[in-house]
Tab-separated table of C-alpha atoms and ligand atoms in Angstrom:
chain	number	residue	atom	x	y	z
I	1276	MET	CA	12.358	1.972	-22.420
I	1277	GLU	CA	13.282	0.516	-25.723
I	1278	THR	CA	12.811	-3.225	-25.983
I	1279	LEU	CA	15.581	-5.129	-27.275
I	1280	SER	CA	15.965	-8.870	-27.973
I	1281	GLN	CA	18.635	-10.598	-25.900
I	1282	ASP	CA	20.813	-11.061	-28.991
I	1283	ASN	CA	20.599	-7.397	-29.901
I	1284	LYS	CA	21.625	-6.396	-26.635
I	1285	GLN	CA	24.760	-8.447	-26.698
I	1286	ILE	CA	25.588	-6.988	-29.989
I	1287	LEU	CA	25.019	-3.298	-29.047
I	1288	ASN	CA	26.447	-3.688	-25.735
I	1289	PRO	CA	30.028	-5.341	-25.951
I	1290	GLN	CA	30.452	-4.865	-22.123
I	1291	SER	CA	28.030	-7.502	-21.317
I	1292	PRO	CA	29.634	-10.756	-22.062
I	1293	PRO	CA	28.156	-13.978	-20.928
I	1294	ASP	CA	30.439	-14.001	-17.815
I	1295	ASN	CA	28.829	-10.607	-16.834
I	1296	GLU	CA	25.324	-12.312	-17.372
I	1297	LYS	CA	26.500	-14.896	-15.026
I	1298	GLN	CA	27.659	-12.636	-12.346
I	1299	ALA	CA	24.551	-10.737	-12.451
I	1300	SER	CA	22.720	-13.805	-12.267
I	1301	GLU	CA	24.446	-14.835	-8.998
I	1302	ILE	CA	24.140	-11.432	-7.458
I	1303	TRP	CA	20.528	-11.517	-8.363
I	1304	ASN	CA	20.168	-14.804	-6.558
I	1305	LYS	CA	21.452	-13.043	-3.299
I	1306	PHE	CA	18.666	-10.813	-3.785
I	1307	LEU	CA	16.148	-13.572	-4.021
I	1308	GLU	CA	17.775	-15.376	-1.195
I	1309	LEU	CA	17.319	-11.980	1.170
I	1310	PHE	CA	13.643	-11.642	-0.102
I	1311	GLY	CA	13.082	-15.377	0.690
I	1312	HIS	CA	13.293	-14.170	4.314
I	1313	ASN	CA	10.763	-11.651	4.350
I	1314	ILE	CA	8.380	-12.506	1.533
I	1315	SER	CA	6.317	-15.623	1.650
I	1316	GLU	CA	7.109	-18.092	-1.127
I	1317	LEU	CA	3.842	-17.666	-2.800
I	1318	LYS	CA	4.630	-14.027	-3.345
I	1319	MET	CA	8.103	-14.687	-4.311
I	1320	ASN	CA	7.078	-17.250	-7.021
I	1321	THR	CA	4.051	-14.935	-8.085
I	1322	TRP	CA	6.124	-11.735	-8.195
I	1323	PHE	CA	9.919	-12.152	-8.600
I	1324	ARG	CA	10.150	-15.343	-10.781
I	1325	PRO	CA	9.585	-13.511	-14.105
I	1326	ILE	CA	12.227	-10.898	-13.373
I	1327	LYS	CA	15.692	-11.588	-15.290
I	1328	PRO	CA	18.979	-10.328	-14.378
I	1329	ILE	CA	20.686	-9.029	-17.484
I	1330	SER	CA	24.154	-7.103	-16.321
I	1331	LEU	CA	26.383	-6.018	-13.601
I	1332	SER	CA	28.121	-2.941	-13.841
I	1333	GLU	CA	30.275	-1.913	-10.692
I	1334	ASN	CA	27.368	-1.722	-8.242
I	1335	ILE	CA	24.478	-1.217	-10.591
I	1336	LEU	CA	22.391	-4.597	-11.313
I	1337	THR	CA	20.107	-4.183	-14.256
I	1338	ILE	CA	17.210	-6.370	-14.249
I	1339	SER	CA	14.491	-6.939	-16.849
I	1340	PHE	CA	10.728	-7.080	-16.590
I	1341	PRO	CA	8.174	-8.552	-18.844
I	1342	SER	CA	6.217	-5.446	-19.285
I	1343	THR	CA	5.923	-1.798	-17.907
I	1344	ASP	CA	2.866	-2.621	-16.111
I	1345	TYR	CA	4.808	-5.434	-14.394
I	1346	CYS	CA	7.682	-3.174	-13.477
I	1347	GLU	CA	5.542	-0.466	-12.240
I	1348	MET	CA	3.532	-2.995	-9.854
I	1349	ILE	CA	6.873	-4.536	-8.441
I	1350	VAL	CA	8.341	-0.945	-7.782
I	1351	THR	CA	5.264	0.493	-6.221
I	1352	ARG	CA	4.962	-2.440	-3.985
I	1353	PHE	CA	8.508	-3.473	-3.413
I	1354	GLY	CA	10.433	-0.531	-4.391
I	1355	ASP	CA	11.577	0.018	-0.866
I	1356	VAL	CA	12.714	-3.276	-0.280
I	1357	LEU	CA	14.474	-3.378	-3.642
I	1358	ASN	CA	16.478	-0.146	-2.734
I	1359	LYS	CA	17.577	-1.561	0.686
I	1360	ALA	CA	18.594	-4.940	-0.550
I	1361	ALA	CA	20.703	-3.188	-3.216
I	1362	LEU	CA	22.482	-1.057	-0.726
I	1363	SER	CA	23.084	-4.295	1.428
I	1364	ILE	CA	24.348	-6.415	-1.270
I	1365	LEU	CA	25.864	-4.066	-3.953
I	1366	GLY	CA	27.286	-1.791	-1.166
I	1367	ASP	CA	27.297	2.046	-0.937
I	1368	ASN	CA	25.460	3.744	-3.898
I	1369	GLY	CA	24.387	0.362	-5.006
I	1370	LYS	CA	21.265	0.275	-7.245
I	1371	LEU	CA	19.116	-1.456	-9.451
I	1372	GLU	CA	18.181	-0.399	-12.823
I	1373	TYR	CA	15.126	-1.617	-14.928
I	1374	GLU	CA	14.793	-2.576	-18.420
I	1375	ILE	CA	11.578	-3.945	-20.211
I	1376	ASP	CA	11.896	-6.894	-22.375
I	1377	SER	CA	8.553	-8.105	-23.652
I	1378	SER	CA	9.855	-11.520	-25.009
I	1379	LEU	CA	10.082	-12.449	-21.269
I	1380	PRO	CA	7.040	-14.727	-20.230
I	1381	TYR	CA	4.213	-12.373	-19.237
I	1382	TYR	CA	2.620	-12.683	-15.733
I	1383	GLU	CA	-0.391	-14.942	-15.731
I	1384	PRO	CA	-2.203	-15.530	-12.111
I	1385	GLU	CA	-1.737	-19.020	-11.234
I	1386	ILE	CA	-4.871	-20.325	-9.770
I	1387	LYS	CA	-5.825	-23.622	-8.488
I	1388	THR	CA	-9.312	-24.903	-9.793
I	1389	GLY	CA	-11.721	-24.591	-7.040
I	1390	SER	CA	-9.065	-23.770	-4.533
I	1391	ALA	CA	-8.272	-20.449	-2.833
I	1392	GLN	CA	-4.429	-21.264	-3.055
I	1393	ASN	CA	-1.868	-19.872	-5.208
I	1394	VAL	CA	-3.811	-16.761	-5.743
I	1395	PRO	CA	-2.141	-13.350	-6.321
I	1396	ASP	CA	-2.537	-10.776	-3.664
I	1397	PRO	CA	-5.761	-9.157	-4.375
I	1398	SER	CA	-4.729	-5.705	-3.396
I	1399	ILE	CA	-3.117	-5.533	-6.746
I	1400	SER	CA	-5.789	-5.430	-9.281
I	1401	VAL	CA	-4.716	-8.205	-11.804
I	1402	VAL	CA	-5.840	-7.361	-15.634
I	1403	VAL	CA	-6.670	-10.694	-17.053
I	1404	ASP	CA	-5.864	-10.651	-20.642
I	1405	SER	CA	-8.309	-12.707	-22.215
I	1406	GLY	CA	-12.008	-13.523	-21.590
I	1407	GLU	CA	-11.030	-16.968	-21.344
I	1408	SER	CA	-8.880	-16.268	-18.222
I	1409	TYR	CA	-12.188	-16.366	-15.920
I	1410	HIS	CA	-13.291	-19.912	-15.100
I	1411	PRO	CA	-16.196	-20.837	-13.207
I	1412	ASN	CA	-14.581	-22.795	-10.849
I	1413	ARG	CA	-12.133	-20.427	-9.813
I	1414	CYS	CA	-12.930	-17.946	-6.944
I	1415	TYR	CA	-10.085	-15.677	-6.907
I	1416	LEU	CA	-9.904	-15.610	-3.177
I	1417	ASN	CA	-6.857	-15.117	-1.186
I	1418	GLN	CA	-6.851	-17.721	1.645
I	1419	ASP	CA	-4.571	-15.249	3.741
I	1420	TYR	CA	-7.883	-13.253	4.457
I	1421	THR	CA	-9.942	-14.893	7.073
I	1422	PHE	CA	-12.009	-13.969	10.020
I	1423	ASP	CA	-9.384	-15.644	12.423
I	1424	ASN	CA	-6.808	-13.086	11.492
I	1425	PHE	CA	-9.196	-10.006	11.227
I	1426	VAL	CA	-9.030	-8.008	14.480
I	1427	LYS	CA	-12.515	-6.774	15.794
I	1428	GLY	CA	-12.797	-3.544	17.374
I	1429	LYS	CA	-15.292	-0.757	17.885
I	1430	SER	CA	-14.488	0.635	14.073
I	1431	ASN	CA	-15.638	-2.579	12.480
I	1432	GLU	CA	-17.977	-4.521	14.933
I	1433	PHE	CA	-20.942	-4.436	12.900
I	1434	ALA	CA	-19.237	-5.148	9.725
I	1435	VAL	CA	-17.911	-8.209	11.270
I	1436	ALA	CA	-21.008	-9.322	12.783
I	1437	ALA	CA	-22.957	-8.809	9.279
I	1438	ALA	CA	-20.042	-10.647	7.682
I	1439	LEU	CA	-20.168	-13.678	9.977
I	1440	SER	CA	-24.029	-13.663	9.889
I	1441	ILE	CA	-24.290	-13.890	5.950
I	1442	SER	CA	-21.132	-16.525	5.975
I	1443	SER	CA	-23.287	-19.014	8.014
I	1444	ARG	CA	-26.601	-18.237	6.076
I	1445	PRO	CA	-25.600	-16.822	2.684
I	1446	GLY	CA	-28.474	-15.448	0.503
I	1447	SER	CA	-30.971	-15.624	3.198
I	1448	GLN	CA	-30.865	-12.282	4.981
I	1449	TYR	CA	-28.797	-9.254	4.408
I	1450	ASN	CA	-28.725	-8.976	0.569
I	1451	PRO	CA	-26.742	-7.427	-0.710
I	1452	LEU	CA	-24.202	-6.762	2.018
I	1453	MET	CA	-22.484	-3.491	1.140
I	1454	LEU	CA	-19.305	-2.405	3.233
I	1455	TYR	CA	-18.235	0.915	2.852
I	1456	GLY	CA	-15.204	3.245	4.072
I	1457	GLY	CA	-11.866	4.777	3.503
I	1458	VAL	CA	-8.837	3.062	2.049
I	1459	GLY	CA	-7.047	0.584	3.783
I	1460	LEU	CA	-9.543	-0.256	6.523
I	1461	GLY	CA	-10.198	-3.756	5.985
I	1462	LYS	CA	-13.140	-3.904	3.361
I	1463	THR	CA	-11.251	-6.397	1.122
I	1464	HIS	CA	-10.017	-8.560	3.706
I	1465	LEU	CA	-13.459	-8.911	5.308
I	1466	MET	CA	-15.067	-9.673	1.773
I	1467	GLN	CA	-12.748	-12.245	1.151
I	1468	ALA	CA	-12.905	-13.687	4.708
I	1469	ILE	CA	-16.532	-14.308	3.901
I	1470	GLY	CA	-15.694	-16.089	0.696
I	1471	ASN	CA	-12.950	-18.193	2.396
I	1472	TYR	CA	-15.440	-19.072	5.149
I	1473	ILE	CA	-18.317	-20.135	2.743
I	1474	GLN	CA	-15.989	-21.931	0.682
I	1475	ARG	CA	-14.772	-24.037	3.479
I	1476	THR	CA	-18.081	-24.727	4.881
I	1477	SER	CA	-19.963	-25.094	1.643
I	1478	PRO	CA	-17.401	-26.290	-0.841
I	1479	HIS	CA	-20.156	-26.986	-3.285
I	1480	MET	CA	-21.053	-23.239	-3.824
I	1481	LYS	CA	-19.674	-21.231	-6.810
I	1482	ILE	CA	-17.947	-18.189	-5.310
I	1483	MET	CA	-16.509	-15.386	-7.184
I	1484	TYR	CA	-14.513	-12.631	-5.936
I	1485	THR	CA	-13.751	-9.587	-8.273
I	1486	SER	CA	-13.194	-5.946	-8.266
I	1487	GLY	CA	-14.881	-3.115	-10.030
I	1488	PRO	CA	-12.099	-2.463	-12.345
I	1489	ASP	CA	-11.591	-6.286	-13.134
I	1490	PHE	CA	-15.301	-6.885	-13.614
I	1491	THR	CA	-15.127	-3.836	-16.005
I	1492	THR	CA	-12.077	-5.395	-17.888
I	1493	HIS	CA	-13.792	-8.703	-17.955
I	1494	PHE	CA	-16.921	-7.156	-19.599
I	1495	VAL	CA	-15.054	-5.137	-22.044
I	1496	GLN	CA	-13.053	-8.068	-23.248
I	1497	SER	CA	-16.219	-10.207	-23.295
I	1498	ILE	CA	-17.658	-7.744	-25.675
I	1499	LYS	CA	-14.789	-7.466	-27.707
I	1500	THR	CA	-14.589	-11.259	-28.428
I	1501	ASN	CA	-18.342	-11.359	-28.749
I	1502	ARG	CA	-18.814	-13.289	-25.548
I	1503	ALA	CA	-21.038	-10.922	-23.407
I	1504	HIS	CA	-23.576	-13.676	-23.358
I	1505	GLU	CA	-21.080	-16.203	-21.799
I	1506	PHE	CA	-19.927	-13.350	-19.436
I	1507	GLU	CA	-23.253	-12.849	-17.906
I	1508	ARG	CA	-24.210	-16.557	-17.919
I	1509	LEU	CA	-20.961	-17.002	-15.987
I	1510	TYR	CA	-21.861	-14.604	-13.489
I	1511	LYS	CA	-25.468	-15.499	-13.287
I	1512	SER	CA	-24.647	-19.055	-12.397
I	1513	LEU	CA	-22.816	-18.203	-9.198
I	1514	ASP	CA	-23.804	-18.765	-5.753
I	1515	ILE	CA	-21.928	-15.970	-4.134
I	1516	LEU	CA	-20.666	-12.858	-5.919
I	1517	ILE	CA	-18.293	-10.584	-4.319
I	1518	VAL	CA	-17.523	-7.308	-5.954
I	1519	ASP	CA	-14.952	-5.144	-4.462
I	1520	ASP	CA	-14.637	-1.464	-4.877
I	1521	ILE	CA	-17.938	-0.960	-6.868
I	1522	GLN	CA	-17.150	2.831	-7.306
I	1523	PHE	CA	-15.147	2.015	-10.325
I	1524	LEU	CA	-18.288	1.405	-12.083
I	1525	GLU	CA	-19.053	5.040	-11.833
I	1526	GLY	CA	-19.687	6.650	-15.281
I	1527	LYS	CA	-19.426	3.159	-17.124
I	1528	GLU	CA	-22.814	2.696	-18.563
I	1529	SER	CA	-22.748	-0.365	-20.206
I	1530	THR	CA	-20.795	-2.255	-17.667
I	1531	GLN	CA	-23.429	-0.899	-15.162
I	1532	ASP	CA	-26.136	-2.256	-17.376
I	1533	SER	CA	-24.712	-5.881	-17.366
I	1534	PHE	CA	-24.037	-5.664	-13.648
I	1535	PHE	CA	-27.596	-4.727	-13.278
I	1536	GLN	CA	-28.845	-7.758	-15.087
I	1537	ILE	CA	-26.552	-10.081	-13.264
I	1538	PHE	CA	-27.590	-8.419	-9.908
I	1539	ASN	CA	-31.277	-8.737	-10.589
I	1540	SER	CA	-30.768	-12.533	-11.695
I	1541	LEU	CA	-28.700	-13.254	-8.529
I	1542	TYR	CA	-31.052	-11.577	-6.261
I	1543	GLN	CA	-34.110	-13.320	-7.371
I	1544	LEU	CA	-32.449	-16.431	-7.021
I	1545	LYS	CA	-31.556	-15.420	-3.403
I	1546	LYS	CA	-27.851	-15.881	-4.316
I	1547	GLN	CA	-25.508	-13.671	-2.003
I	1548	ILE	CA	-23.987	-10.494	-3.169
I	1549	VAL	CA	-21.465	-8.627	-1.332
I	1550	LEU	CA	-20.274	-5.304	-2.343
I	1551	SER	CA	-17.759	-2.650	-1.138
I	1552	CYS	CA	-17.454	1.056	-1.819
I	1553	ASP	CA	-15.092	3.819	-0.755
I	1554	LYS	CA	-18.196	6.141	0.122
I	1555	PRO	CA	-21.793	5.455	1.104
I	1556	PRO	CA	-23.767	4.203	-1.979
I	1557	HIS	CA	-26.018	7.505	-2.036
I	1558	GLN	CA	-22.878	9.475	-2.575
I	1559	LEU	CA	-21.801	7.537	-5.687
I	1560	GLU	CA	-21.899	9.734	-8.612
I	1561	GLY	CA	-22.250	8.521	-12.351
I	1562	LEU	CA	-24.019	5.352	-11.088
I	1563	GLU	CA	-27.495	4.893	-12.172
I	1564	GLU	CA	-30.301	5.398	-9.589
I	1565	ARG	CA	-31.650	1.924	-10.220
I	1566	LEU	CA	-28.241	0.366	-9.014
I	1567	ILE	CA	-27.890	2.542	-6.036
I	1568	THR	CA	-31.478	1.710	-5.028
I	1569	ARG	CA	-30.536	-1.900	-5.231
I	1570	PHE	CA	-27.425	-1.552	-3.141
I	1571	GLN	CA	-29.701	-0.459	-0.290
I	1572	TRP	CA	-32.001	-3.068	-0.419
I	1573	GLY	CA	-29.979	-5.319	2.062
I	1574	LEU	CA	-27.579	-4.060	4.703
I	1575	THR	CA	-25.151	-1.084	4.413
I	1576	VAL	CA	-22.558	-1.064	6.956
I	1577	ASP	CA	-19.527	1.363	7.301
I	1578	ILE	CA	-16.013	0.583	8.557
I	1579	VAL	CA	-14.189	3.388	10.215
I	1580	ALA	CA	-10.569	4.139	11.073
I	1581	PRO	CA	-9.515	1.793	14.214
I	1582	ASP	CA	-9.019	3.220	17.582
I	1583	LEU	CA	-5.451	2.833	19.396
I	1584	GLU	CA	-6.346	-0.360	21.191
I	1585	THR	CA	-7.434	-2.047	17.810
I	1586	ARG	CA	-4.609	-0.556	16.090
I	1587	ILE	CA	-2.345	-2.212	18.672
I	1588	ALA	CA	-4.211	-5.435	18.657
I	1589	ILE	CA	-3.773	-5.465	14.825
I	1590	LEU	CA	-0.141	-4.944	15.059
I	1591	ASN	CA	0.284	-7.568	17.812
I	1592	LYS	CA	-1.540	-10.191	15.442
I	1593	LYS	CA	0.774	-9.416	12.492
I	1594	CYS	CA	3.764	-9.844	14.711
I	1595	GLU	CA	2.531	-13.238	16.041
I	1596	LYS	CA	2.100	-14.264	12.241
I	1597	GLU	CA	5.359	-13.138	11.415
I	1598	GLY	CA	6.991	-14.942	14.600
I	1599	ILE	CA	8.350	-11.626	15.543
I	1600	VAL	CA	8.708	-10.199	18.999
I	1601	ALA	CA	8.306	-6.292	19.337
I	1602	GLY	CA	7.876	-4.743	22.728
I	1603	TYR	CA	4.500	-3.175	23.701
I	1604	GLU	CA	6.046	0.304	23.546
I	1605	ILE	CA	7.247	-0.112	19.948
I	1606	LEU	CA	3.825	-1.193	18.751
I	1607	GLU	CA	2.163	1.510	20.778
I	1608	PHE	CA	4.635	4.170	19.040
I	1609	ILE	CA	3.683	2.830	15.742
I	1610	ALA	CA	-0.103	2.802	16.529
I	1611	VAL	CA	-0.095	6.309	18.026
I	1612	ASN	CA	1.651	7.830	14.909
I	1613	ILE	CA	-0.169	5.738	12.074
I	1614	LYS	CA	-4.010	6.272	12.440
I	1615	ASP	CA	-5.989	6.383	9.450
I	1616	ASN	CA	-4.959	3.303	7.499
I	1617	ILE	CA	-4.393	-0.162	8.358
I	1618	ARG	CA	-2.285	-0.891	5.175
I	1619	SER	CA	0.103	1.875	6.253
I	1620	LEU	CA	0.394	0.450	9.823
I	1621	GLU	CA	1.068	-2.939	8.240
I	1622	GLY	CA	3.600	-1.434	5.788
I	1623	CYS	CA	5.299	0.176	8.533
I	1624	LEU	CA	5.553	-2.884	10.574
I	1625	LYS	CA	6.883	-4.873	7.643
I	1626	SER	CA	9.475	-2.315	6.698
I	1627	ILE	CA	10.501	-2.210	10.405
I	1628	ILE	CA	11.062	-5.941	10.459
I	1629	PHE	CA	12.873	-5.808	7.310
I	1630	ASP	CA	15.334	-3.432	8.424
I	1631	SER	CA	15.916	-5.194	11.548
I	1632	GLU	CA	16.774	-8.359	9.617
I	1633	LEU	CA	18.919	-6.402	6.988
I	1634	THR	CA	21.027	-4.875	9.739
I	1635	LYS	CA	20.787	-7.902	11.979
I	1636	SER	CA	19.754	-5.806	14.901
I	1637	PRO	CA	16.911	-5.960	17.397
I	1638	ILE	CA	13.859	-4.005	16.554
I	1639	THR	CA	14.447	-0.746	18.796
I	1640	LEU	CA	12.191	2.491	19.232
I	1641	ASP	CA	14.747	4.110	16.961
I	1642	LEU	CA	14.071	1.912	14.233
I	1643	ALA	CA	10.552	2.419	14.544
I	1644	LYS	CA	10.712	6.114	14.552
I	1645	ARG	CA	12.770	6.160	11.411
I	1646	ASN	CA	10.096	3.858	9.684
I	1647	VAL	CA	7.211	5.600	11.172
I	1648	LEU	CA	8.502	8.899	9.675
I	1649	LYS	CA	8.615	7.267	6.283
I	1650	PHE	CA	5.163	6.026	6.362
I	1651	GLY	CA	3.970	9.554	6.987
I	1652	GLY	CA	2.913	8.875	10.596
I	1653	ILE	CA	4.364	12.599	11.197
I	1654	LYS	CA	1.692	14.570	10.023
I	1655	ASN	CA	-0.629	14.183	13.017
I	1656	ARG	CA	2.471	15.494	15.166
I	1657	LYS	CA	2.500	18.769	13.450
I	1658	GLN	CA	-0.338	20.311	15.406
I	1659	ASN	CA	1.486	19.703	18.745
I	1660	ILE	CA	4.564	21.352	17.942
I	1661	ASP	CA	5.037	24.788	19.151
I	1662	ILE	CA	7.709	27.414	18.690
I	1663	GLY	CA	9.246	27.023	22.282
I	1664	THR	CA	9.769	23.359	21.675
I	1665	ILE	CA	11.707	24.167	18.275
I	1666	ILE	CA	13.875	26.658	19.977
I	1667	THR	CA	14.596	24.204	22.637
I	1668	SER	CA	15.686	21.290	20.111
I	1669	VAL	CA	17.369	23.538	17.891
I	1670	SER	CA	19.452	25.000	20.604
I	1671	LYS	CA	20.365	21.643	21.901
I	1672	PHE	CA	21.248	20.241	18.643
I	1673	PHE	CA	23.655	23.126	17.995
I	1674	ASN	CA	24.806	22.978	21.664
I	1675	ILE	CA	23.913	26.789	21.969
I	1676	ASP	CA	22.384	28.234	25.083
I	1677	GLU	CA	18.302	28.937	24.086
I	1678	SER	CA	18.676	32.523	25.251
I	1679	LEU	CA	21.132	33.298	22.543
I	1680	LEU	CA	18.802	32.700	19.803
I	1681	ARG	CA	16.621	35.549	21.202
I	1682	LEU	CA	19.484	37.874	21.400
I	1683	LYS	CA	20.837	40.049	18.409
I	1684	SER	CA	24.309	38.082	18.368
I	1685	LYS	CA	25.732	38.061	14.781
I	1686	GLN	CA	28.218	35.107	15.698
I	1687	GLN	CA	27.815	32.743	12.680
I	1688	GLU	CA	26.796	29.576	14.722
I	1689	ILE	CA	24.156	31.539	16.593
I	1690	VAL	CA	22.767	33.020	13.433
I	1691	GLU	CA	22.723	29.718	11.684
I	1692	ALA	CA	20.930	28.254	14.732
I	1693	ARG	CA	18.487	31.096	14.802
I	1694	HIS	CA	17.805	30.710	11.162
I	1695	ALA	CA	17.193	26.992	11.404
I	1696	ALA	CA	14.655	27.546	14.172
I	1697	MET	CA	12.801	30.151	12.558
I	1698	TYR	CA	12.660	28.279	9.343
I	1699	LEU	CA	11.326	24.902	11.200
I	1700	SER	CA	8.768	27.250	13.185
I	1701	LYS	CA	7.496	28.279	9.816
I	1702	GLU	CA	7.381	24.723	8.462
I	1703	LEU	CA	6.191	22.861	11.410
I	1704	THR	CA	3.735	25.290	12.939
I	1705	SER	CA	0.732	27.178	11.718
I	1706	SER	CA	1.948	30.533	13.354
I	1707	SER	CA	2.248	33.704	11.536
I	1708	LEU	CA	5.508	35.121	10.450
I	1709	GLN	CA	4.870	38.077	13.201
I	1710	THR	CA	4.347	35.341	15.940
I	1711	ILE	CA	7.438	33.524	15.013
I	1712	GLY	CA	9.491	36.824	14.961
I	1713	SER	CA	8.259	37.661	18.378
I	1714	HIS	CA	9.748	34.275	19.918
I	1715	PHE	CA	13.121	35.537	18.585
I	1716	GLY	CA	13.704	38.566	20.821
I	1717	GLY	CA	10.811	40.545	19.041
I	1718	ARG	CA	12.126	40.473	15.478
I	1719	ASN	CA	9.844	41.396	12.683
I	1720	HIS	CA	8.316	39.243	9.807
I	1721	ALA	CA	10.726	40.519	7.042
I	1722	THR	CA	13.611	39.136	9.355
I	1723	VAL	CA	11.884	35.774	9.448
I	1724	ILE	CA	11.402	35.899	5.620
I	1725	HIS	CA	15.099	36.579	5.293
I	1726	ALA	CA	16.102	33.656	7.638
I	1727	CYS	CA	13.890	31.276	5.661
I	1728	ARG	CA	15.608	32.222	2.411
I	1729	CYS	CA	18.975	31.837	3.942
I	1730	VAL	CA	18.035	28.407	5.099
I	1731	GLU	CA	16.553	27.482	1.907
I	1732	ASP	CA	19.881	28.566	0.188
I	1733	SER	CA	21.904	26.480	2.816
I	1734	ILE	CA	19.516	23.625	2.002
I	1735	ASN	CA	20.155	23.868	-1.688
I	1736	ASN	CA	24.119	24.197	-1.677
I	1737	ASN	CA	25.001	22.506	1.497
I	1738	PRO	CA	24.095	18.702	1.939
I	1739	GLY	CA	25.262	18.566	5.480
I	1740	PHE	CA	23.242	21.586	6.544
I	1741	LYS	CA	20.357	19.882	5.002
I	1742	ASP	CA	21.007	16.701	6.789
I	1743	LYS	CA	21.302	18.171	10.116
I	1744	LEU	CA	17.982	20.302	9.576
I	1745	GLU	CA	16.437	16.741	8.761
I	1746	GLN	CA	17.700	15.190	11.906
I	1747	ILE	CA	16.121	18.027	13.939
I	1748	LYS	CA	12.988	17.840	12.191
I	1749	ASP	CA	13.046	13.906	12.955
I	1750	GLN	CA	13.625	14.443	16.486
I	1751	LEU	CA	10.814	17.100	16.760
I	1752	LEU	CA	8.149	14.842	14.929
I	1753	THR	CA	8.967	11.841	17.097
I	1754	LEU	CA	9.172	13.515	20.375
L	2912	ADP	P1	-9.388	-1.982	2.335
L	2912	ADP	O1	-10.084	-2.961	1.095
L	2912	ADP	O2	-10.590	-1.246	2.993
L	2912	ADP	O3	-8.683	-0.730	1.298
L	2912	ADP	P2	-7.779	-4.171	3.155
L	2912	ADP	O4	-8.794	-5.082	3.382
L	2912	ADP	O5	-7.022	-4.178	1.680
L	2912	ADP	O6	-8.617	-2.612	3.186
L	2912	ADP	O7	-6.935	-3.978	4.393
L	2912	ADP	C1	-5.503	-3.459	4.249
L	2912	ADP	C2	-4.705	-4.379	4.896
L	2912	ADP	O8	-4.922	-4.214	6.463
L	2912	ADP	C3	-4.743	-5.849	4.621
L	2912	ADP	O9	-3.529	-6.240	4.465
L	2912	ADP	C4	-5.601	-6.296	5.797
L	2912	ADP	O10	-5.202	-7.733	6.014
L	2912	ADP	C5	-5.251	-5.371	7.107
L	2912	ADP	N1	-6.349	-5.361	8.036
L	2912	ADP	C6	-7.259	-4.335	7.986
L	2912	ADP	N2	-8.260	-4.334	8.941
L	2912	ADP	C7	-7.732	-5.447	9.538
L	2912	ADP	C8	-8.144	-6.064	10.805
L	2912	ADP	N3	-9.299	-5.426	11.362
L	2912	ADP	N4	-7.401	-6.877	11.388
L	2912	ADP	C9	-6.272	-7.439	10.851
L	2912	ADP	N5	-5.933	-6.898	9.506
L	2912	ADP	C10	-6.705	-5.866	9.020
L	2913	MG	MG1	-9.786	-3.087	-0.811
């Protein structure tokens, strides 16, 4: 989007007098107030302070971000929250529009020297804009990630044991410690817990947490500003180096070379190195063999997806932290449906809490169901749905006797329901068209294709029908 200075905007847009700006600002304050109930003060200050309300037009509030990256970061992370708040504050069809205004102060992470406070959320990679932004006394740790709030289960027990062990005696046993596993399984949390633990028990130690992408950016910037030497000296002076998502070094030869020098130096001095990767080190492609070998010198531990019990325990822990009461059956429902990623599990719970606060209603199973669907927790259900169940649900929804769907009736309501059931059978089961047809009074595959086409037409032309279909689908997927 075109970047305009504040003055230009006023000239180009006579509809935005200062009054309107004031109104926009008042409305934006309401958003901030609402977020204040759901988002920690630290996050509020870090993420929302740089946003500026610009104008209000009916139920559209325009807000401005200091950069496109910033805007994308906020929308990815809080888009859902923003949309919901817009509906609640601006009314039906209320929405936010975004502008970029590079004259606004750009985001710089606020980090207290030698302290783990005021650190931006590490799950978002912060691009530091000058080589000078890294300081030896900064550790870039997020104090929220501790051993205390990390739930131990079968899926991560070795990783936790290794992490605790090196935390109490860094550098003297498993070096490096390499944690690997899929996205959202707790690698970052555990690595930061190591850093936080050591920082608390040995405050004199120099600790640095960074990620593959940030390390690369820092390295490239140091080259650009003729500071490569300083860069290596800084890293070589550490007592504890934690590098998350090392897979990002794949294919980056010069960065790898620098990392190799740093690794060797720290290793020889018996300084602790902790690494994480999204796959086992030997599967890293585009990474020099000498690095892969070194990664395997210490201890390599995997973290896998948690079992149901652990997932429920994690949800319980998060509820405790937020001071929320949610019944066991609700937590179980979320945990049964969201299996592979703890970040999604957590995201879903947050969304449920937010919904409940926004609508000032208690956390119910229905509320949980709606959010689980949004978080993709339905995929695993697909395998369990059969055509018979679909026929039962559809006929109940349309209030038609099941047997009528199998007969040749041409009555419009029955045809509509039959088509919907055929369409959903194709969508939600892996049955062939032939098999689907056979469940509807022995119809052939051409009839099923015809039914699906009719339904697709109705979906495109009749929002009411689309809505009905979605409702049936939701019911089926959360049975
Ligand atoms: P990864 O780095 O493996 O992608 P993260 O460490 O970022 O995963 O974890 C994603 C989210 O899930 C974080 O908010 C983290 O606190 C939470 N989380 C992961 N594992 C656990 C656990 N065992 N106990 C509590 N929270 C967890
Ligand atoms: Mg991570």
